[in-house]
Amino acid sequence: MSIPSSLLTSAGLIGGFAVARATKHRHWGGVVAAGAGLGAMEVCRRRTGVIPALALGATYAAALTGSHPLAKKIGAWPSVFTVTGATAAAAHLLTRRRRD
């Protein structure tokens, strides 16, 4: 049994931001975010293949970069939660096995 990719993406985005904020070192948050993102991609790859895993990685990267300009409009934590929700939904959809 593996950890769901949606849980990994959520932990990476929220945990990465929390670590960066708590330690005042953005690179530590980046390490957390990168590790969780790569783990989510691996779970997705094992379950559904390379193409969905790459799509998940692109979605995750877009969430990381998109949260910054969004934070200027709605605030840091609301931005993190918004992109986390969207990314978790995408991860869930991308890792579902298709029925034959």
CSV table of N, CA and C in Angstrom, one decimal:
chain,number,residue,atom,x,y,z
A,1,MET,N,0.8,-1.2,0.0
A,1,MET,CA,0.0,0.0,0.0
A,1,MET,C,0.9,1.2,0.0
A,2,SER,N,0.6,2.2,-0.9
A,2,SER,CA,1.4,3.4,-1.0
A,2,SER,C,0.6,4.6,-0.5
A,3,ILE,N,1.3,5.6,-0.2
A,3,ILE,CA,0.6,6.9,0.2
A,3,ILE,C,0.0,7.5,-1.1
A,4,PRO,N,-1.2,8.0,-1.0
A,4,PRO,CA,-1.8,8.6,-2.2
A,4,PRO,C,-1.0,9.8,-2.6
A,5,SER,N,-1.0,10.0,-3.9
A,5,SER,CA,-0.2,11.1,-4.5
A,5,SER,C,-0.9,12.5,-4.1
A,6,SER,N,-2.2,12.5,-3.9
A,6,SER,CA,-2.8,13.7,-3.5
A,6,SER,C,-2.4,14.1,-2.1
A,7,LEU,N,-2.1,13.2,-1.2
A,7,LEU,CA,-1.7,13.5,0.1
A,7,LEU,C,-0.2,14.0,0.0
A,8,LEU,N,0.6,13.4,-0.8
A,8,LEU,CA,2.0,13.8,-1.0
A,8,LEU,C,2.1,15.2,-1.5
A,9,THR,N,1.3,15.5,-2.5
A,9,THR,CA,1.3,16.9,-3.1
A,9,THR,C,0.9,17.9,-2.0
A,10,SER,N,-0.2,17.6,-1.3
A,10,SER,CA,-0.6,18.5,-0.2
A,10,SER,C,0.4,18.7,0.9
A,11,ALA,N,1.0,17.6,1.3
A,11,ALA,CA,2.1,17.7,2.3
A,11,ALA,C,3.3,18.5,1.8
A,12,GLY,N,3.6,18.3,0.5
A,12,GLY,CA,4.7,19.1,-0.1
A,12,GLY,C,4.4,20.6,-0.2
A,13,LEU,N,3.3,20.9,-0.6
A,13,LEU,CA,3.0,22.4,-0.8
A,13,LEU,C,2.8,23.1,0.6
A,14,ILE,N,2.0,22.5,1.4
A,14,ILE,CA,1.7,23.1,2.8
A,14,ILE,C,2.9,23.0,3.6
A,15,GLY,N,3.5,21.8,3.7
A,15,GLY,CA,4.7,21.5,4.5
A,15,GLY,C,5.9,22.3,4.1
A,16,GLY,N,6.1,22.4,2.8
A,16,GLY,CA,7.2,23.2,2.2
A,16,GLY,C,7.1,24.6,2.6
A,17,PHE,N,5.9,25.2,2.5
A,17,PHE,CA,5.7,26.6,2.8
A,17,PHE,C,5.9,26.8,4.3
A,18,ALA,N,5.4,25.9,5.1
A,18,ALA,CA,5.5,26.0,6.6
A,18,ALA,C,6.9,25.9,7.0
A,19,VAL,N,7.7,25.0,6.4
A,19,VAL,CA,9.1,24.9,6.8
A,19,VAL,C,9.9,26.1,6.4
A,20,ALA,N,9.6,26.6,5.2
A,20,ALA,CA,10.3,27.9,4.7
A,20,ALA,C,10.0,29.0,5.7
A,21,ARG,N,8.8,29.1,6.1
A,21,ARG,CA,8.4,30.2,6.9
A,21,ARG,C,8.9,30.1,8.4
A,22,ALA,N,8.9,28.9,8.9
A,22,ALA,CA,9.4,28.6,10.2
A,22,ALA,C,10.9,28.8,10.4
A,23,THR,N,11.6,28.3,9.4
A,23,THR,CA,13.1,28.3,9.4
A,23,THR,C,13.7,29.6,8.9
A,24,LYS,N,12.8,30.4,8.1
A,24,LYS,CA,13.3,31.6,7.4
A,24,LYS,C,14.3,31.3,6.4
A,25,HIS,N,14.3,30.0,5.9
A,25,HIS,CA,15.2,29.6,4.8
A,25,HIS,C,14.4,29.0,3.7
A,26,ARG,N,14.2,29.7,2.6
A,26,ARG,CA,13.3,29.2,1.6
A,26,ARG,C,13.8,27.8,1.0
A,27,HIS,N,15.1,27.7,1.0
A,27,HIS,CA,15.7,26.4,0.4
A,27,HIS,C,15.2,25.2,1.2
A,28,TRP,N,15.1,25.3,2.5
A,28,TRP,CA,14.6,24.1,3.2
A,28,TRP,C,13.2,23.8,2.9
A,29,GLY,N,12.4,24.8,2.7
A,29,GLY,CA,11.0,24.6,2.2
A,29,GLY,C,11.0,23.9,0.8
A,30,GLY,N,12.0,24.4,0.0
A,30,GLY,CA,12.1,23.8,-1.3
A,30,GLY,C,12.5,22.3,-1.3
A,31,VAL,N,13.3,22.0,-0.4
A,31,VAL,CA,13.7,20.6,-0.2
A,31,VAL,C,12.5,19.7,0.1
A,32,VAL,N,11.7,20.2,1.1
A,32,VAL,CA,10.5,19.5,1.5
A,32,VAL,C,9.5,19.4,0.3
A,33,ALA,N,9.3,20.5,-0.4
A,33,ALA,CA,8.4,20.5,-1.6
A,33,ALA,C,8.9,19.6,-2.7
A,34,ALA,N,10.1,19.6,-3.0
A,34,ALA,CA,10.7,18.8,-4.0
A,34,ALA,C,10.6,17.3,-3.7
A,35,GLY,N,10.9,17.0,-2.5
A,35,GLY,CA,10.9,15.6,-2.1
A,35,GLY,C,9.4,15.0,-2.2
A,36,ALA,N,8.5,15.8,-1.7
A,36,ALA,CA,7.1,15.3,-1.7
A,36,ALA,C,6.6,15.3,-3.2
A,37,GLY,N,7.0,16.2,-4.0
A,37,GLY,CA,6.5,16.3,-5.4
A,37,GLY,C,7.1,15.1,-6.2
A,38,LEU,N,8.4,14.8,-6.0
A,38,LEU,CA,9.0,13.6,-6.6
A,38,LEU,C,8.3,12.3,-6.2
A,39,GLY,N,8.0,12.3,-4.9
A,39,GLY,CA,7.3,11.1,-4.4
A,39,GLY,C,6.0,10.9,-5.0
A,40,ALA,N,5.2,12.0,-5.1
A,40,ALA,CA,3.9,11.9,-5.7
A,40,ALA,C,4.0,11.5,-7.2
A,41,MET,N,5.0,12.0,-7.9
A,41,MET,CA,5.2,11.6,-9.3
A,41,MET,C,5.5,10.1,-9.4
A,42,GLU,N,6.3,9.6,-8.5
A,42,GLU,CA,6.6,8.2,-8.5
A,42,GLU,C,5.4,7.3,-8.2
A,43,VAL,N,4.6,7.7,-7.3
A,43,VAL,CA,3.3,7.0,-7.0
A,43,VAL,C,2.5,6.9,-8.2
A,44,CYS,N,2.3,8.1,-8.9
A,44,CYS,CA,1.5,8.2,-10.1
A,44,CYS,C,2.1,7.4,-11.2
A,45,ARG,N,3.4,7.4,-11.4
A,45,ARG,CA,4.1,6.6,-12.4
A,45,ARG,C,3.8,5.1,-12.2
A,46,ARG,N,3.9,4.6,-11.0
A,46,ARG,CA,3.7,3.2,-10.7
A,46,ARG,C,2.3,2.8,-11.0
A,47,ARG,N,1.4,3.7,-10.7
A,47,ARG,CA,0.0,3.4,-10.8
A,47,ARG,C,-0.6,3.5,-12.3
A,48,THR,N,-0.2,4.6,-12.9
A,48,THR,CA,-0.8,4.9,-14.2
A,48,THR,C,0.1,5.1,-15.4
A,49,GLY,N,1.4,5.2,-15.1
A,49,GLY,CA,2.4,5.4,-16.2
A,49,GLY,C,3.1,6.7,-16.2
A,50,VAL,N,4.0,6.9,-17.2
A,50,VAL,CA,4.9,8.0,-17.2
A,50,VAL,C,4.2,9.3,-17.6
A,51,ILE,N,3.3,9.3,-18.6
A,51,ILE,CA,2.6,10.5,-19.1
A,51,ILE,C,1.8,11.1,-17.9
A,52,PRO,N,0.9,10.4,-17.2
A,52,PRO,CA,0.2,11.0,-16.1
A,52,PRO,C,1.2,11.6,-15.0
A,53,ALA,N,2.3,10.9,-14.8
A,53,ALA,CA,3.2,11.3,-13.8
A,53,ALA,C,3.9,12.6,-14.2
A,54,LEU,N,4.2,12.8,-15.5
A,54,LEU,CA,4.8,14.0,-16.0
A,54,LEU,C,3.7,15.1,-15.9
A,55,ALA,N,2.5,14.8,-16.2
A,55,ALA,CA,1.4,15.8,-16.1
A,55,ALA,C,1.3,16.3,-14.6
A,56,LEU,N,1.4,15.3,-13.7
A,56,LEU,CA,1.3,15.7,-12.3
A,56,LEU,C,2.5,16.6,-11.9
A,57,GLY,N,3.6,16.2,-12.4
A,57,GLY,CA,4.8,17.1,-12.1
A,57,GLY,C,4.7,18.5,-12.6
A,58,ALA,N,4.1,18.6,-13.8
A,58,ALA,CA,3.9,19.9,-14.4
A,58,ALA,C,2.8,20.7,-13.6
A,59,THR,N,1.8,20.0,-13.1
A,59,THR,CA,0.8,20.7,-12.3
A,59,THR,C,1.3,21.1,-11.0
A,60,TYR,N,2.2,20.3,-10.4
A,60,TYR,CA,2.8,20.6,-9.1
A,60,TYR,C,3.7,21.8,-9.3
A,61,ALA,N,4.5,21.8,-10.3
A,61,ALA,CA,5.4,22.9,-10.5
A,61,ALA,C,4.6,24.2,-10.8
A,62,ALA,N,3.6,24.1,-11.6
A,62,ALA,CA,2.7,25.3,-11.8
A,62,ALA,C,2.1,25.8,-10.5
A,63,ALA,N,1.7,24.9,-9.6
A,63,ALA,CA,1.2,25.3,-8.3
A,63,ALA,C,2.2,26.1,-7.5
A,64,LEU,N,3.4,25.5,-7.5
A,64,LEU,CA,4.5,26.2,-6.7
A,64,LEU,C,4.8,27.6,-7.3
A,65,THR,N,4.9,27.7,-8.6
A,65,THR,CA,5.2,29.0,-9.1
A,65,THR,C,4.0,29.9,-9.1
A,66,GLY,N,2.8,29.4,-9.3
A,66,GLY,CA,1.6,30.2,-9.4
A,66,GLY,C,1.2,30.7,-8.0
A,67,SER,N,1.6,30.0,-7.0
A,67,SER,CA,1.2,30.5,-5.6
A,67,SER,C,1.8,31.9,-5.3
A,68,HIS,N,2.9,32.2,-5.8
A,68,HIS,CA,3.6,33.4,-5.5
A,68,HIS,C,2.8,34.7,-6.0
A,69,PRO,N,2.5,34.8,-7.3
A,69,PRO,CA,1.7,35.9,-7.7
A,69,PRO,C,0.3,35.9,-7.0
A,70,LEU,N,-0.3,34.7,-6.8
A,70,LEU,CA,-1.6,34.7,-6.2
A,70,LEU,C,-1.5,35.2,-4.7
A,71,ALA,N,-0.4,34.9,-4.1
A,71,ALA,CA,-0.2,35.4,-2.7
A,71,ALA,C,-0.3,36.9,-2.6
A,72,LYS,N,0.2,37.6,-3.6
A,72,LYS,CA,0.1,39.0,-3.6
A,72,LYS,C,-1.3,39.6,-3.6
A,73,LYS,N,-2.2,38.8,-4.1
A,73,LYS,CA,-3.6,39.2,-4.3
A,73,LYS,C,-4.5,38.7,-3.1
A,74,ILE,N,-4.2,37.5,-2.6
A,74,ILE,CA,-5.1,37.0,-1.5
A,74,ILE,C,-4.4,36.7,-0.2
A,75,GLY,N,-3.1,36.8,-0.2
A,75,GLY,CA,-2.4,36.4,1.0
A,75,GLY,C,-1.6,35.1,0.9
A,76,ALA,N,-0.6,34.9,1.7
A,76,ALA,CA,0.3,33.7,1.6
A,76,ALA,C,-0.5,32.4,1.9
A,77,TRP,N,-1.0,32.3,3.0
A,77,TRP,CA,-1.6,31.0,3.4
A,77,TRP,C,-2.9,30.7,2.5
A,78,PRO,N,-3.7,31.7,2.3
A,78,PRO,CA,-4.9,31.4,1.4
A,78,PRO,C,-4.4,30.9,0.0
A,79,SER,N,-3.3,31.5,-0.5
A,79,SER,CA,-2.7,31.1,-1.8
A,79,SER,C,-2.3,29.7,-1.7
A,80,VAL,N,-1.5,29.3,-0.7
A,80,VAL,CA,-1.0,27.9,-0.5
A,80,VAL,C,-2.2,27.0,-0.5
A,81,PHE,N,-3.2,27.3,0.3
A,81,PHE,CA,-4.3,26.4,0.4
A,81,PHE,C,-5.1,26.2,-0.9
A,82,THR,N,-5.2,27.3,-1.7
A,82,THR,CA,-5.9,27.3,-3.0
A,82,THR,C,-5.2,26.4,-4.0
A,83,VAL,N,-3.9,26.6,-4.1
A,83,VAL,CA,-3.1,25.8,-5.1
A,83,VAL,C,-3.0,24.3,-4.6
A,84,THR,N,-3.0,24.1,-3.3
A,84,THR,CA,-3.0,22.8,-2.7
A,84,THR,C,-4.2,22.0,-3.1
A,85,GLY,N,-5.4,22.7,-2.9
A,85,GLY,CA,-6.6,22.0,-3.3
A,85,GLY,C,-6.7,21.6,-4.7
A,86,ALA,N,-6.3,22.6,-5.6
A,86,ALA,CA,-6.3,22.3,-7.0
A,86,ALA,C,-5.4,21.2,-7.4
A,87,THR,N,-4.2,21.2,-6.8
A,87,THR,CA,-3.2,20.1,-7.1
A,87,THR,C,-3.6,18.8,-6.6
A,88,ALA,N,-4.2,18.8,-5.4
A,88,ALA,CA,-4.7,17.5,-4.8
A,88,ALA,C,-5.8,16.9,-5.7
A,89,ALA,N,-6.7,17.7,-6.2
A,89,ALA,CA,-7.7,17.2,-7.1
A,89,ALA,C,-7.1,16.7,-8.4
A,90,ALA,N,-6.1,17.4,-8.9
A,90,ALA,CA,-5.5,16.9,-10.2
A,90,ALA,C,-4.7,15.6,-9.9
A,91,ALA,N,-4.1,15.5,-8.8
A,91,ALA,CA,-3.3,14.3,-8.4
A,91,ALA,C,-4.3,13.1,-8.3
A,92,HIS,N,-5.4,13.3,-7.7
A,92,HIS,CA,-6.4,12.3,-7.5
A,92,HIS,C,-6.9,11.8,-8.9
A,93,LEU,N,-7.2,12.7,-9.7
A,93,LEU,CA,-7.7,12.3,-11.1
A,93,LEU,C,-6.6,11.7,-11.9
A,94,LEU,N,-5.4,12.1,-11.8
A,94,LEU,CA,-4.3,11.6,-12.6
A,94,LEU,C,-3.9,10.2,-12.2
A,95,THR,N,-4.1,9.9,-10.9
A,95,THR,CA,-3.6,8.6,-10.4
A,95,THR,C,-4.7,7.5,-10.4
A,96,ARG,N,-5.9,7.9,-10.8
A,96,ARG,CA,-7.0,6.9,-10.8
A,96,ARG,C,-6.7,5.9,-12.0
A,97,ARG,N,-6.9,4.6,-11.7
A,97,ARG,CA,-6.7,3.6,-12.7
A,97,ARG,C,-7.9,3.6,-13.5
A,98,ARG,N,-7.7,3.5,-14.8
A,98,ARG,CA,-8.9,3.4,-15.7
A,98,ARG,C,-9.4,2.0,-15.8
A,99,ARG,N,-10.7,1.9,-15.9
A,99,ARG,CA,-11.3,0.6,-16.0
A,99,ARG,C,-11.3,0.2,-17.5
A,100,ASP,N,-11.1,-1.0,-17.8
A,100,ASP,CA,-11.0,-1.5,-19.2
A,100,ASP,C,-12.4,-1.7,-19.7
